[in-house]
Coordinates of C-alpha atoms in Angstrom, one line a residue:
X1 CA -16.0 -24.6 -30.3
X2 CA -14.9 -21.0 -30.2
X3 CA -16.8 -17.9 -31.0
X4 CA -15.8 -15.9 -34.1
X5 CA -14.4 -12.4 -33.9
X6 CA -17.5 -11.1 -35.5
X7 CA -19.6 -12.4 -32.6
X8 CA -17.3 -10.9 -29.9
X9 CA -18.6 -7.3 -30.1
X10 CA -22.3 -8.2 -30.0
X11 CA -22.0 -11.0 -27.5
X12 CA -19.5 -9.6 -25.0
X13 CA -20.2 -10.9 -21.5
X14 CA -19.6 -7.5 -19.9
X15 CA -22.8 -5.5 -19.3
X16 CA -23.4 -1.8 -19.9
X17 CA -25.7 -0.8 -17.1
X18 CA -27.5 2.4 -17.9
X19 CA -28.3 2.9 -14.3
X20 CA -29.2 -0.6 -13.0
X21 CA -27.4 -3.3 -11.0
X22 CA -25.5 -6.2 -12.5
X23 CA -27.2 -9.6 -12.7
X24 CA -26.1 -13.3 -13.4
X25 CA -26.2 -16.5 -15.5
X26 CA -29.3 -18.2 -16.6
X27 CA -28.7 -21.1 -14.2
X28 CA -30.2 -21.2 -10.7
X29 CA -29.3 -19.1 -7.6
X30 CA -26.1 -20.2 -5.8
X31 CA -26.6 -21.6 -2.3
X32 CA -26.2 -18.9 0.4
X33 CA -22.5 -18.5 1.4
X34 CA -21.3 -20.8 -1.3
X35 CA -18.8 -19.5 -3.9
X36 CA -18.3 -16.5 -1.6
X37 CA -15.1 -15.7 -3.4
X38 CA -17.1 -14.5 -6.4
X39 CA -17.2 -10.7 -6.6
X40 CA -19.4 -8.1 -8.3
X41 CA -17.7 -5.1 -9.9
X42 CA -19.3 -1.8 -10.7
X43 CA -17.3 0.7 -12.8
X44 CA -18.2 4.4 -12.4
X45 CA -21.5 5.1 -10.8
X46 CA -23.4 2.5 -12.8
X47 CA -21.5 2.7 -16.1
X48 CA -20.7 -0.9 -16.4
X49 CA -20.8 -4.1 -14.3
X50 CA -18.9 -7.4 -14.4
X51 CA -18.1 -10.3 -12.1
X52 CA -14.7 -11.4 -10.7
X53 CA -13.1 -14.0 -8.5
X54 CA -11.0 -13.5 -5.4
X55 CA -7.6 -15.3 -5.9
X56 CA -5.8 -13.7 -2.9
X57 CA -7.0 -11.5 0.0
X58 CA -6.1 -8.4 -1.9
X59 CA -6.4 -9.5 -5.5
X60 CA -9.3 -10.4 -8.0
X61 CA -9.0 -12.0 -11.4
X62 CA -11.5 -10.9 -14.0
X63 CA -12.0 -10.1 -17.7
X64 CA -9.8 -7.4 -19.1
X65 CA -12.8 -6.4 -21.3
X66 CA -14.5 -5.0 -18.2
X67 CA -12.0 -2.2 -18.1
X68 CA -11.6 -1.6 -21.9
X69 CA -12.6 1.8 -23.4
X70 CA -14.5 0.0 -26.1
X71 CA -16.2 -3.3 -25.3
X72 CA -15.5 -4.5 -28.8
X73 CA -11.7 -4.2 -28.3
X74 CA -9.6 -7.3 -28.2
X75 CA -7.7 -8.1 -25.0
X76 CA -4.4 -6.2 -24.5
X77 CA -6.0 -2.7 -24.7
X78 CA -6.1 -2.2 -21.0
X79 CA -3.3 -0.3 -19.4
X80 CA -1.5 -1.3 -16.2
X81 CA -2.0 0.9 -13.2
X82 CA -5.0 2.7 -11.8
X83 CA -8.4 1.9 -13.5
X84 CA -9.8 4.7 -15.7
X85 CA -13.1 4.6 -13.8
X86 CA -13.7 4.2 -10.1
X87 CA -14.3 0.5 -9.6
X88 CA -16.2 -0.9 -6.6
X89 CA -15.9 -4.6 -5.7
X90 CA -18.3 -6.4 -3.5
X91 CA -17.0 -9.8 -2.3
X92 CA -18.9 -12.4 -0.4
X93 CA -22.4 -10.9 -0.8
X94 CA -24.1 -13.8 -2.6
X95 CA -27.5 -12.2 -1.7
X96 CA -27.4 -8.6 -2.9
X97 CA -30.4 -7.6 -0.8
X98 CA -28.2 -8.0 2.4
X99 CA -25.2 -6.1 3.7
X100 CA -23.1 -9.2 4.1
X101 CA -19.6 -9.5 2.5
X102 CA -17.0 -6.8 2.1
X103 CA -16.8 -3.8 -0.2
X104 CA -13.4 -2.6 -1.5
X105 CA -12.2 -0.3 -4.2
X106 CA -10.0 -1.5 -7.1
X107 CA -6.8 0.6 -7.1
X108 CA -4.5 -1.1 -9.6
X109 CA -4.7 -3.3 -12.7
X110 CA -2.2 -5.9 -13.9
X111 CA -3.3 -7.1 -17.3
X112 CA -2.1 -10.1 -19.4
X113 CA -1.4 -9.1 -23.1
X114 CA -2.0 -12.7 -24.4
X115 CA -5.6 -13.2 -23.2
X116 CA -8.7 -11.6 -21.8
X117 CA -7.5 -11.4 -18.2
X118 CA -6.6 -8.8 -15.7
X119 CA -5.6 -9.0 -12.0
X120 CA -7.2 -6.2 -9.9
X121 CA -5.7 -5.1 -6.6
X122 CA -8.1 -4.0 -3.8
X123 CA -7.3 -1.0 -1.7
X124 CA -7.2 -3.2 1.5
X125 CA -7.2 -7.0 1.9
X126 CA -10.4 -8.9 2.5
X127 CA -10.7 -10.9 5.7
X128 CA -12.5 -14.1 6.5
X129 CA -13.2 -14.9 2.8
X130 CA -11.2 -17.8 1.4
X131 CA -9.8 -17.2 -2.1
X132 CA -10.7 -19.6 -4.8
X133 CA -8.2 -22.5 -5.0
X134 CA -6.5 -22.7 -8.3
X135 CA -6.7 -25.7 -10.7
X136 CA -3.3 -26.8 -11.9
X137 CA -4.5 -28.6 -15.0
X138 CA -7.2 -28.0 -17.6
X139 CA -10.4 -30.0 -17.8
X140 CA -10.8 -32.9 -20.2
X141 CA -13.2 -32.8 -23.1
X142 CA -16.7 -33.7 -21.8
X143 CA -15.9 -32.7 -18.2
X144 CA -18.6 -30.8 -16.4
X145 CA -17.8 -27.3 -15.2
X146 CA -19.6 -24.8 -12.9
X147 CA -19.6 -21.1 -13.7
X148 CA -20.8 -18.2 -11.5
X149 CA -21.6 -14.5 -11.9
X150 CA -23.8 -11.6 -11.2
X151 CA -25.0 -11.1 -14.8
X152 CA -28.5 -11.4 -16.2
X153 CA -30.7 -14.5 -16.1
X154 CA -33.3 -15.6 -18.7
X155 CA -36.0 -13.4 -17.2
X156 CA -34.3 -10.7 -15.1
X157 CA -32.0 -7.8 -15.9
X158 CA -30.9 -7.4 -12.3
X159 CA -31.5 -10.4 -10.0
X160 CA -30.5 -9.9 -6.4
X161 CA -28.4 -13.1 -6.0
X162 CA -25.3 -14.8 -7.3
X163 CA -26.2 -17.4 -9.9
X164 CA -24.5 -20.5 -11.3
X165 CA -24.8 -22.5 -14.5
X166 CA -23.4 -25.8 -15.6
X167 CA -21.3 -26.3 -18.7
X168 CA -19.6 -29.1 -20.5
X169 CA -16.0 -28.7 -21.8
X170 CA -15.9 -29.0 -25.6
X171 CA -12.2 -28.0 -26.2
X172 CA -9.1 -26.4 -24.7
X173 CA -7.4 -24.2 -27.3
X174 CA -4.4 -22.3 -26.2
X175 CA -5.5 -19.6 -23.8
X176 CA -9.2 -20.4 -24.3
X177 CA -11.5 -22.9 -22.8
X178 CA -14.7 -23.6 -24.8
X179 CA -17.9 -25.0 -23.2
X180 CA -21.6 -25.7 -24.1
X181 CA -24.4 -25.2 -21.6
X182 CA -25.2 -28.5 -19.9
X183 CA -28.9 -27.8 -20.6
X184 CA -30.8 -25.2 -22.7
X185 CA -31.2 -23.2 -19.4
X186 CA -27.4 -22.9 -18.8
X187 CA -25.8 -19.9 -20.5
X188 CA -23.4 -17.2 -19.6
X189 CA -25.0 -13.7 -19.9
X190 CA -24.1 -10.1 -19.9
X191 CA -22.6 -9.1 -16.5
X192 CA -20.9 -12.4 -16.0
X193 CA -17.6 -11.4 -17.5
X194 CA -14.7 -12.3 -15.2
X195 CA -16.8 -14.6 -13.0
X196 CA -15.2 -18.0 -12.1
X197 CA -15.3 -21.1 -14.1
X198 CA -14.7 -24.1 -11.8
X199 CA -13.8 -27.8 -12.2
X200 CA -14.1 -30.3 -9.4
X201 CA -10.8 -31.9 -8.3
X202 CA -10.9 -34.5 -5.5
X203 CA -14.3 -33.1 -4.3
X204 CA -13.2 -29.4 -4.3
X205 CA -14.2 -26.8 -6.9
X206 CA -11.1 -25.2 -8.3
X207 CA -10.7 -22.2 -10.5
X208 CA -9.7 -23.1 -14.0
X209 CA -10.8 -20.0 -16.0
X210 CA -12.9 -16.8 -15.9
X211 CA -15.9 -16.0 -18.1
X212 CA -15.0 -14.1 -21.3
X213 CA -17.7 -14.2 -24.0
X214 CA -20.7 -16.2 -25.1
X215 CA -23.6 -16.5 -27.6
X216 CA -26.0 -15.7 -24.7
X217 CA -28.8 -17.9 -25.9
X218 CA -31.8 -17.5 -23.6
X219 CA -30.3 -14.5 -21.8
X220 CA -32.6 -11.6 -20.9
X221 CA -32.4 -8.9 -23.6
X222 CA -30.5 -11.1 -26.1
X223 CA -31.7 -11.9 -29.6
X224 CA -34.8 -14.0 -29.1
X225 CA -33.8 -16.2 -32.1
X226 CA -30.4 -17.0 -30.5
X227 CA -30.5 -20.5 -28.9
X228 CA -26.8 -21.3 -28.7
X229 CA -25.4 -21.6 -25.1
X230 CA -21.8 -21.9 -26.0
X231 CA -19.2 -19.8 -24.2
X232 CA -15.5 -19.1 -24.3
X233 CA -13.6 -18.5 -21.0
X234 CA -10.0 -17.4 -20.3
X235 CA -7.8 -20.0 -18.8
X236 CA -5.9 -19.5 -15.5
X237 CA -4.8 -23.1 -15.0
X238 CA -1.8 -22.7 -17.3
X239 CA -0.6 -19.5 -15.7
X240 CA -1.0 -20.2 -12.0
X241 CA 2.6 -19.2 -11.3
X242 CA 1.9 -15.8 -12.8
X243 CA -1.3 -15.4 -10.8
X244 CA 0.6 -16.2 -7.6
X245 CA 3.5 -13.9 -8.6
X246 CA 1.2 -10.9 -9.2
X247 CA -0.6 -11.6 -5.9
X248 CA 2.7 -11.6 -4.0
X249 CA 4.0 -8.4 -5.6
X250 CA 5.5 -6.1 -3.0
X251 CA 2.8 -3.5 -2.5
X252 CA 5.0 -0.9 -0.9
X253 CA 8.3 -0.3 0.8
X254 CA 9.1 1.5 4.0
X255 CA 12.7 2.8 4.1
X256 CA 14.9 3.9 7.1
X257 CA 18.5 5.1 7.2
X258 CA 21.2 4.2 9.7
X259 CA 24.7 2.9 10.2
X260 CA 23.6 -0.6 10.6
X261 CA 27.0 -2.2 10.2
X262 CA 28.9 0.3 12.3
X263 CA 31.4 1.4 9.7
X264 CA 30.8 5.1 10.0
X265 CA 28.7 5.3 6.8
X266 CA 24.9 5.2 6.9
X267 CA 23.0 2.4 5.0
X268 CA 19.4 2.0 3.9
X269 CA 17.0 -0.7 5.1
X270 CA 13.6 -1.2 3.5
X271 CA 10.7 -3.3 4.8
X272 CA 8.8 -4.6 1.9
X273 CA 5.2 -6.0 1.7
X274 CA 4.8 -9.2 -0.2
X275 CA 1.2 -9.8 0.7
X276 CA -0.1 -13.3 1.2
X277 CA 2.3 -16.2 0.7
X278 CA 0.7 -18.7 -1.7
X279 CA 2.3 -21.7 0.2
X280 CA 1.8 -20.8 3.9
X281 CA -1.3 -18.7 3.5
X282 CA 0.3 -16.1 5.8
X283 CA 1.2 -12.5 5.0
X284 CA 4.9 -12.1 4.2
X285 CA 7.1 -9.2 5.0
X286 CA 10.8 -9.0 4.1
X287 CA 13.6 -6.7 5.3
X288 CA 16.2 -5.7 2.7
X289 CA 19.5 -4.1 3.4
X290 CA 21.4 -1.7 1.1
X291 CA 24.9 -1.1 2.5
X292 CA 27.0 2.0 1.7
X293 CA 30.7 1.9 0.7
X294 CA 30.9 5.7 0.8
X295 CA 30.4 6.1 -3.0
X296 CA 27.1 4.3 -3.5
X297 CA 24.5 2.1 -2.0
X298 CA 24.7 -1.6 -2.8
X299 CA 22.0 -3.8 -4.4
X300 CA 19.8 -5.2 -1.5
X301 CA 20.1 -8.5 0.2
X302 CA 17.3 -10.0 2.3
X303 CA 18.3 -10.0 6.0
X304 CA 15.0 -11.2 7.4
X305 CA 11.6 -12.6 6.2
X306 CA 8.5 -13.2 8.3
X307 CA 8.2 -16.9 7.4
X308 CA 7.6 -18.3 10.9
X309 CA 4.7 -16.0 11.7
X310 CA 2.3 -13.7 9.9
X311 CA 3.4 -10.0 9.8
X312 CA 1.1 -7.5 8.1
X313 CA 3.1 -4.7 6.5
X314 CA 0.2 -2.2 6.8
X315 CA 0.4 -2.7 10.6
X316 CA 3.9 -1.4 10.8
X317 CA 5.4 2.0 11.6
X318 CA 9.2 2.0 11.3
X319 CA 11.9 4.0 13.1
X320 CA 15.7 3.6 13.3
X321 CA 18.3 4.3 16.1
X322 CA 21.0 2.8 18.2
X323 CA 18.8 1.4 20.9
X324 CA 21.4 -0.6 22.7
X325 CA 24.3 1.9 22.4
X326 CA 26.7 -0.5 20.7
X327 CA 27.6 1.9 17.9
X328 CA 25.4 0.2 15.3
X329 CA 21.9 1.4 14.5
X330 CA 18.9 -0.9 15.0
X331 CA 15.4 -0.8 13.7
X332 CA 12.2 -0.4 15.7
X333 CA 8.8 -1.4 14.6
X334 CA 5.6 0.0 16.2
X335 CA 3.1 -2.7 15.5
X336 CA -0.7 -2.8 15.4
X337 CA -2.1 -5.9 17.1
X338 CA -5.7 -5.0 16.5
X339 CA -8.4 -5.3 19.1
X340 CA -9.2 -7.7 21.9
X341 CA -12.6 -9.3 22.1
X342 CA -13.6 -6.5 24.5
X343 CA -12.7 -3.8 21.9
X344 CA -9.4 -2.8 23.6
X345 CA -6.8 -1.6 21.2
X346 CA -3.4 -3.4 21.4
X347 CA 0.0 -2.2 20.2
X348 CA 3.5 -3.5 20.5
X349 CA 7.1 -2.3 20.0
X350 CA 9.6 -4.7 18.4
X351 CA 13.3 -4.2 17.7
X352 CA 15.6 -5.7 15.1
X353 CA 19.0 -5.5 16.7
X354 CA 21.9 -5.1 14.4
X355 CA 24.5 -7.8 14.3
X356 CA 26.9 -5.9 12.0
X357 CA 26.2 -8.4 9.2
X358 CA 22.4 -8.1 9.4
X359 CA 19.8 -8.2 12.1
X360 CA 18.8 -10.6 14.9
X361 CA 15.3 -12.0 14.8
X362 CA 12.9 -9.2 16.0
X363 CA 12.1 -9.1 19.7
X364 CA 9.0 -7.7 21.3
X365 CA 10.2 -5.2 23.9
X366 CA 6.9 -3.7 24.9
X367 CA 3.2 -4.7 24.7
X368 CA 0.4 -2.4 25.7
X369 CA -1.5 -3.5 28.8
X370 CA -4.3 -1.0 28.6
X371 CA -5.9 0.2 25.4
X372 CA -3.3 1.8 23.0
X373 CA -4.6 2.7 19.5
X374 CA -1.8 2.2 16.9
X375 CA -3.7 4.2 14.3
X376 CA -3.6 7.2 16.7
X377 CA 0.2 6.9 17.2
X378 CA 3.1 8.6 15.3
X379 CA 6.5 7.2 16.5
X380 CA 10.0 8.9 16.1
X381 CA 13.4 7.7 17.4
X382 CA 16.2 9.8 18.9
X383 CA 18.5 10.0 21.9
X384 CA 16.4 12.4 23.8
X385 CA 18.3 12.2 27.1
X386 CA 21.8 12.2 25.5
X387 CA 23.0 8.9 27.2
X388 CA 24.2 7.3 23.9
X389 CA 21.1 5.1 23.4
X390 CA 18.2 6.0 21.2
X391 CA 14.8 6.3 22.7
X392 CA 11.3 6.2 21.0
X393 CA 8.8 9.0 21.2
X394 CA 5.2 8.6 20.2
X395 CA 2.8 11.5 19.5
X396 CA -0.7 10.2 20.4
X397 CA -4.1 11.4 19.3
X398 CA -6.6 11.6 22.2
X399 CA -9.4 13.1 20.1
X400 CA -11.6 15.8 21.6
X401 CA -11.2 16.5 25.3
X402 CA -14.6 16.0 27.0
X403 CA -14.0 18.9 29.4
X404 CA -12.4 21.5 27.2
X405 CA -13.9 20.5 23.8
X406 CA -10.4 20.9 22.3
X407 CA -8.5 18.4 20.1
X408 CA -5.9 16.9 22.4
X409 CA -2.5 15.4 21.5
X410 CA 0.0 13.8 23.9
X411 CA 3.7 12.8 23.6
X412 CA 4.9 9.6 25.2
X413 CA 8.6 8.7 25.8
X414 CA 9.9 5.1 25.7
X415 CA 13.4 5.4 27.3
X416 CA 15.9 2.8 26.3
X417 CA 17.5 0.7 29.0
X418 CA 20.1 -0.8 26.7
X419 CA 18.4 -4.2 26.8
X420 CA 14.9 -2.9 26.2
X421 CA 12.7 0.0 27.1
X422 CA 11.2 1.4 30.3
X423 CA 7.4 1.6 30.4
X424 CA 6.2 4.6 28.4
X425 CA 5.9 7.9 30.2
X426 CA 3.6 10.8 29.1
X427 CA 5.9 13.8 28.9
X428 CA 3.5 16.3 27.3
X429 CA -0.2 17.0 26.7
X430 CA -1.5 19.8 24.6
X431 CA -3.2 22.6 26.6
X432 CA -4.5 24.3 23.5
X433 CA -6.1 22.5 20.5
X434 CA -3.6 20.3 18.6
X435 CA -5.1 18.2 15.9
X436 CA -3.1 15.0 15.6
X437 CA -4.0 14.5 11.9
X438 CA -2.3 17.9 11.2
X439 CA 1.1 16.5 12.4
X440 CA 4.1 15.2 10.5
X441 CA 7.0 14.4 12.9
X442 CA 10.7 13.7 12.8
X443 CA 13.6 13.8 15.3
X444 CA 17.1 15.3 15.4
X445 CA 19.4 17.4 17.6
X446 CA 18.2 20.7 16.3
X447 CA 19.9 22.8 18.9
X448 CA 23.2 20.9 19.0
X449 CA 23.2 20.2 22.7
X450 CA 23.8 16.4 22.3
X451 CA 20.2 15.5 23.0
X452 CA 17.8 14.8 20.2
X453 CA 14.6 16.8 19.9
X454 CA 11.2 16.1 18.3
X455 CA 10.2 18.2 15.4
X456 CA 6.6 18.6 14.1
X457 CA 5.5 20.1 10.8
X458 CA 2.0 21.4 11.5
X459 CA -0.9 22.2 9.2
X460 CA -2.5 25.5 10.1
X461 CA -5.1 25.2 7.4
X462 CA -5.9 28.0 5.0
X463 CA -6.3 31.7 5.3
X464 CA -9.3 33.6 4.2
X465 CA -7.6 34.2 0.8
X466 CA -7.1 30.5 0.3
X467 CA -3.3 30.4 1.2
X468 CA -2.1 27.3 2.9
X469 CA -0.3 27.9 6.2
X470 CA 2.3 25.6 7.8
X471 CA 4.4 25.8 10.9
X472 CA 7.4 24.1 12.4
X473 CA 7.5 23.2 16.1
X474 CA 10.2 21.6 18.2
X475 CA 10.1 19.8 21.5
X476 CA 13.6 20.1 23.0
X477 CA 15.0 16.9 24.5
X478 CA 15.9 16.9 28.2
X479 CA 17.4 14.4 30.7
X480 CA 13.9 13.6 32.0
X481 CA 11.6 14.2 29.1
X482 CA 11.0 17.0 26.6
X483 CA 10.3 20.7 27.0
X484 CA 7.1 22.3 25.9
X485 CA 6.9 22.8 22.1
X486 CA 8.2 26.0 20.6
X487 CA 7.1 27.4 17.2
X488 CA 10.3 28.1 15.3
X489 CA 9.0 28.8 11.8
X490 CA 5.7 29.9 10.3
X491 CA 5.1 30.1 6.5
X492 CA 4.6 33.6 5.1
X493 CA 3.6 32.7 1.6
X494 CA 1.4 29.7 0.8
X495 CA 3.0 26.4 1.9
X496 CA 0.9 23.3 1.5
X497 CA 1.4 20.9 4.4
X498 CA -0.3 18.0 2.6
X499 CA 2.4 18.4 -0.2
X500 CA 5.3 18.1 2.3
X501 CA 7.4 15.2 3.5
X502 CA 9.9 16.2 6.2
X503 CA 13.2 14.5 7.1
X504 CA 15.9 15.5 9.6
X505 CA 19.6 15.5 9.2
X506 CA 22.7 17.7 9.7
X507 CA 23.0 18.7 6.1
X508 CA 25.6 21.4 6.5
X509 CA 27.8 19.5 9.0
X510 CA 27.7 22.1 11.8
X511 CA 26.6 19.8 14.5
X512 CA 23.0 20.9 14.5
X513 CA 20.3 18.9 12.7
X514 CA 18.4 20.7 9.9
X515 CA 15.2 19.8 8.2
X516 CA 14.6 18.8 4.6
X517 CA 11.2 18.8 3.0
X518 CA 10.4 17.0 -0.2
X519 CA 7.6 19.1 -1.7
X520 CA 5.0 18.5 -4.4
X521 CA 4.9 21.4 -6.9
X522 CA 2.2 19.6 -9.0
X523 CA 2.4 19.9 -12.8
X524 CA 4.8 22.5 -14.3
X525 CA 2.8 24.8 -16.5
X526 CA 5.6 25.1 -19.1
X527 CA 6.9 21.5 -19.3
X528 CA 3.7 19.7 -18.4
X529 CA 5.8 17.4 -16.1
X530 CA 5.1 16.5 -12.5
X531 CA 7.5 18.6 -10.5
X532 CA 9.1 17.8 -7.1
X533 CA 11.2 20.2 -5.0
X534 CA 13.6 19.7 -2.1
X535 CA 13.8 22.4 0.5
X536 CA 16.1 22.7 3.5
X537 CA 15.6 24.6 6.7
X538 CA 19.0 25.3 8.2
X539 CA 19.2 25.2 12.0
X540 CA 20.4 28.3 13.8
X541 CA 20.5 26.6 17.2
X542 CA 17.6 28.5 18.5
X543 CA 15.4 28.2 15.4
X544 CA 15.6 27.8 11.7
X545 CA 16.6 30.0 8.8
X546 CA 14.1 30.6 6.0
X547 CA 13.6 27.6 3.7
X548 CA 16.0 27.3 0.8
X549 CA 15.2 25.5 -2.4
X550 CA 18.1 23.2 -3.2
X551 CA 16.7 21.0 -6.0
X552 CA 13.9 21.0 -8.5
X553 CA 13.2 17.9 -10.7
X554 CA 14.1 18.5 -14.4
X555 CA 12.2 15.3 -15.5
X556 CA 8.9 14.1 -14.2
X557 CA 9.0 13.1 -10.5
X558 CA 5.7 12.1 -9.0
X559 CA 5.9 13.2 -5.3
X560 CA 3.3 10.6 -4.2
X561 CA 5.7 7.8 -5.3
X562 CA 8.7 9.2 -3.4
X563 CA 9.5 8.3 0.3
X564 CA 12.4 10.4 1.6
X565 CA 14.7 9.6 4.6
X566 CA 17.8 11.2 6.0
X567 CA 21.2 9.5 6.3
X568 CA 24.9 10.3 6.0
X569 CA 25.7 7.8 3.2
X570 CA 29.3 8.9 2.6
X571 CA 30.3 9.3 6.2
X572 CA 31.5 12.9 5.7
X573 CA 29.6 14.4 8.7
X574 CA 27.0 15.9 6.5
X575 CA 23.6 14.2 6.2
X576 CA 22.3 13.3 2.7
X577 CA 18.8 12.5 1.6
X578 CA 17.7 9.1 0.3
X579 CA 14.5 8.5 -1.6
X580 CA 12.8 5.2 -2.3
X581 CA 10.9 5.7 -5.5
X582 CA 8.0 3.5 -6.7
X583 CA 8.0 3.4 -10.5
X584 CA 4.6 1.6 -10.6
X585 CA 3.8 -1.2 -12.9
X586 CA 5.4 -1.6 -16.3
X587 CA 3.6 -3.0 -19.4
X588 CA 4.8 -6.5 -18.3
X589 CA 2.9 -6.2 -15.0
X590 CA 6.1 -5.9 -12.9
X591 CA 6.5 -3.3 -10.2
X592 CA 9.9 -1.6 -10.1
X593 CA 11.6 0.5 -7.5
X594 CA 14.6 2.8 -7.5
X595 CA 16.8 4.0 -4.6
X596 CA 18.0 7.5 -5.1
X597 CA 20.6 9.6 -3.2
X598 CA 20.9 13.3 -2.9
X599 CA 24.5 14.0 -1.6
X600 CA 25.0 17.1 0.6
X601 CA 27.5 19.7 -0.6
X602 CA 27.4 21.6 2.7
X603 CA 25.5 24.4 1.1
X604 CA 22.9 22.4 -0.8
X605 CA 22.7 19.0 -2.5
X606 CA 24.0 17.5 -5.7
X607 CA 21.6 16.2 -8.3
X608 CA 20.1 12.9 -7.3
X609 CA 21.9 9.6 -8.3
X610 CA 20.0 6.4 -8.6
X611 CA 22.1 3.7 -6.9
X612 CA 19.8 0.8 -7.5
X613 CA 16.9 -0.1 -9.7
X614 CA 15.1 -3.4 -9.9
X615 CA 11.9 -5.3 -10.4
X616 CA 11.0 -7.1 -7.2
X617 CA 8.2 -9.2 -8.7

């Protein structure tokens, strides 16, 4: 049995709310804490509501119709990318009168074009809620199924609990699974769209489909004369590989430049997030290496994967430098270990040591003993004492000082020993108010004395006339620590700190590191395109020259998708700028990335060249 096209518009399972909460099926309430992977979706304030099912810690599967402009549209009319309406997902709250479960925002959609199905990515992964296990084969005719959702019941528009109903399989037809209610009280109602349809396999309920449409016989608000309890759901059991593929898409990449093979030309390494591994159940992170031959960056090869243990990409802050002084750059990872049972924050420093061909397995070279808040830490790497081995500096947020009432920021120095790092030493604490959240940091030898310095692009807020003010400060490296910060530039016109991404490098080859800033100009009023600009601040040794605009995008570049980093890719002694660019999701649901290179000319940069482009899904 399948519903006709004429019935689809009037009997769509998605509910239009008009200011009330979603409800559920006409079956009975689900047992508390059972089927906790079932989610409730609310689009807009209370514009529309649906159900969904957790298939990975950061991914839901649901009906594409929930996100369609017109509820009568056929599947395939939902665009990949950010939802049109703000969408709030509540997962694990089977009793809506409680505060249990977890609330997340849906930030990305990956639709199927061949069926009423969309995968929805959450802003952050859920924790402690097991995703629904997937069925690998369809149910047989006559097999009993369980469906769940937060839609209406027979007598309530907005019940406060997850409900379930029983159905019997009548047919499997391509992408659709047709069922009849097991009893006259079992129907799928408005608000249940996207909820799970489950079959029992070896004593375990497994996800075989999601609710799509039904006759809604006996549902509150439906035609009183309608008695049919038939429904059509959208199959997942025939596309489990696609579901797992989408759930393991790399969410983001974090690039760093360095001469990792020691050939005199800088390369690019990118740490990618692959989310939860469908086999091991652990989060997977991979390190990709793009080597330079002087003319271009190569396609990447995987040089490390976190297969033996769980690494969470969102717990990583990446720096690069030659920590052991062997002439090859290494990679440092400042890692968030969360909290102990007593609430103490724990952080760690790991290093990937270059072997020339790749990297050795990461080694933990420091672990905090007292409380160290990773979220309040901003690491940079540089040879601050000039001994030929890169050190790590960490700007740290102390919050408001209890005595002075001022926002307090500190700078810690992890000095390299060649085989590890000395215990961190506090080398500076702000005497006046420094707000850590107003800091973007980098490192380079700005004065050309052979010792790297720490640079800070600082947000001074807005003037009374609404102009944004930004400043550049430097902490000069010394043999024992760093000197007190000096302000070496202050914007005269409006300069938006929030639209700035700074990198350091000797762009003119004079032996002193300069600063580059990739800047968001917003939408061009003439072309209507998103415009991105690259500025350089040339070092004078004692400060910086006025910023110089060296490139403006001619086609649309979305600044928020671009992550810049400095590196001398051609080995000519002048630093270039690399950009890892996230192209988002295509119509096929695949995320693509590009690696671009701005080559220094000594007085500016040449137009960017894309050395690599690929779908990593």
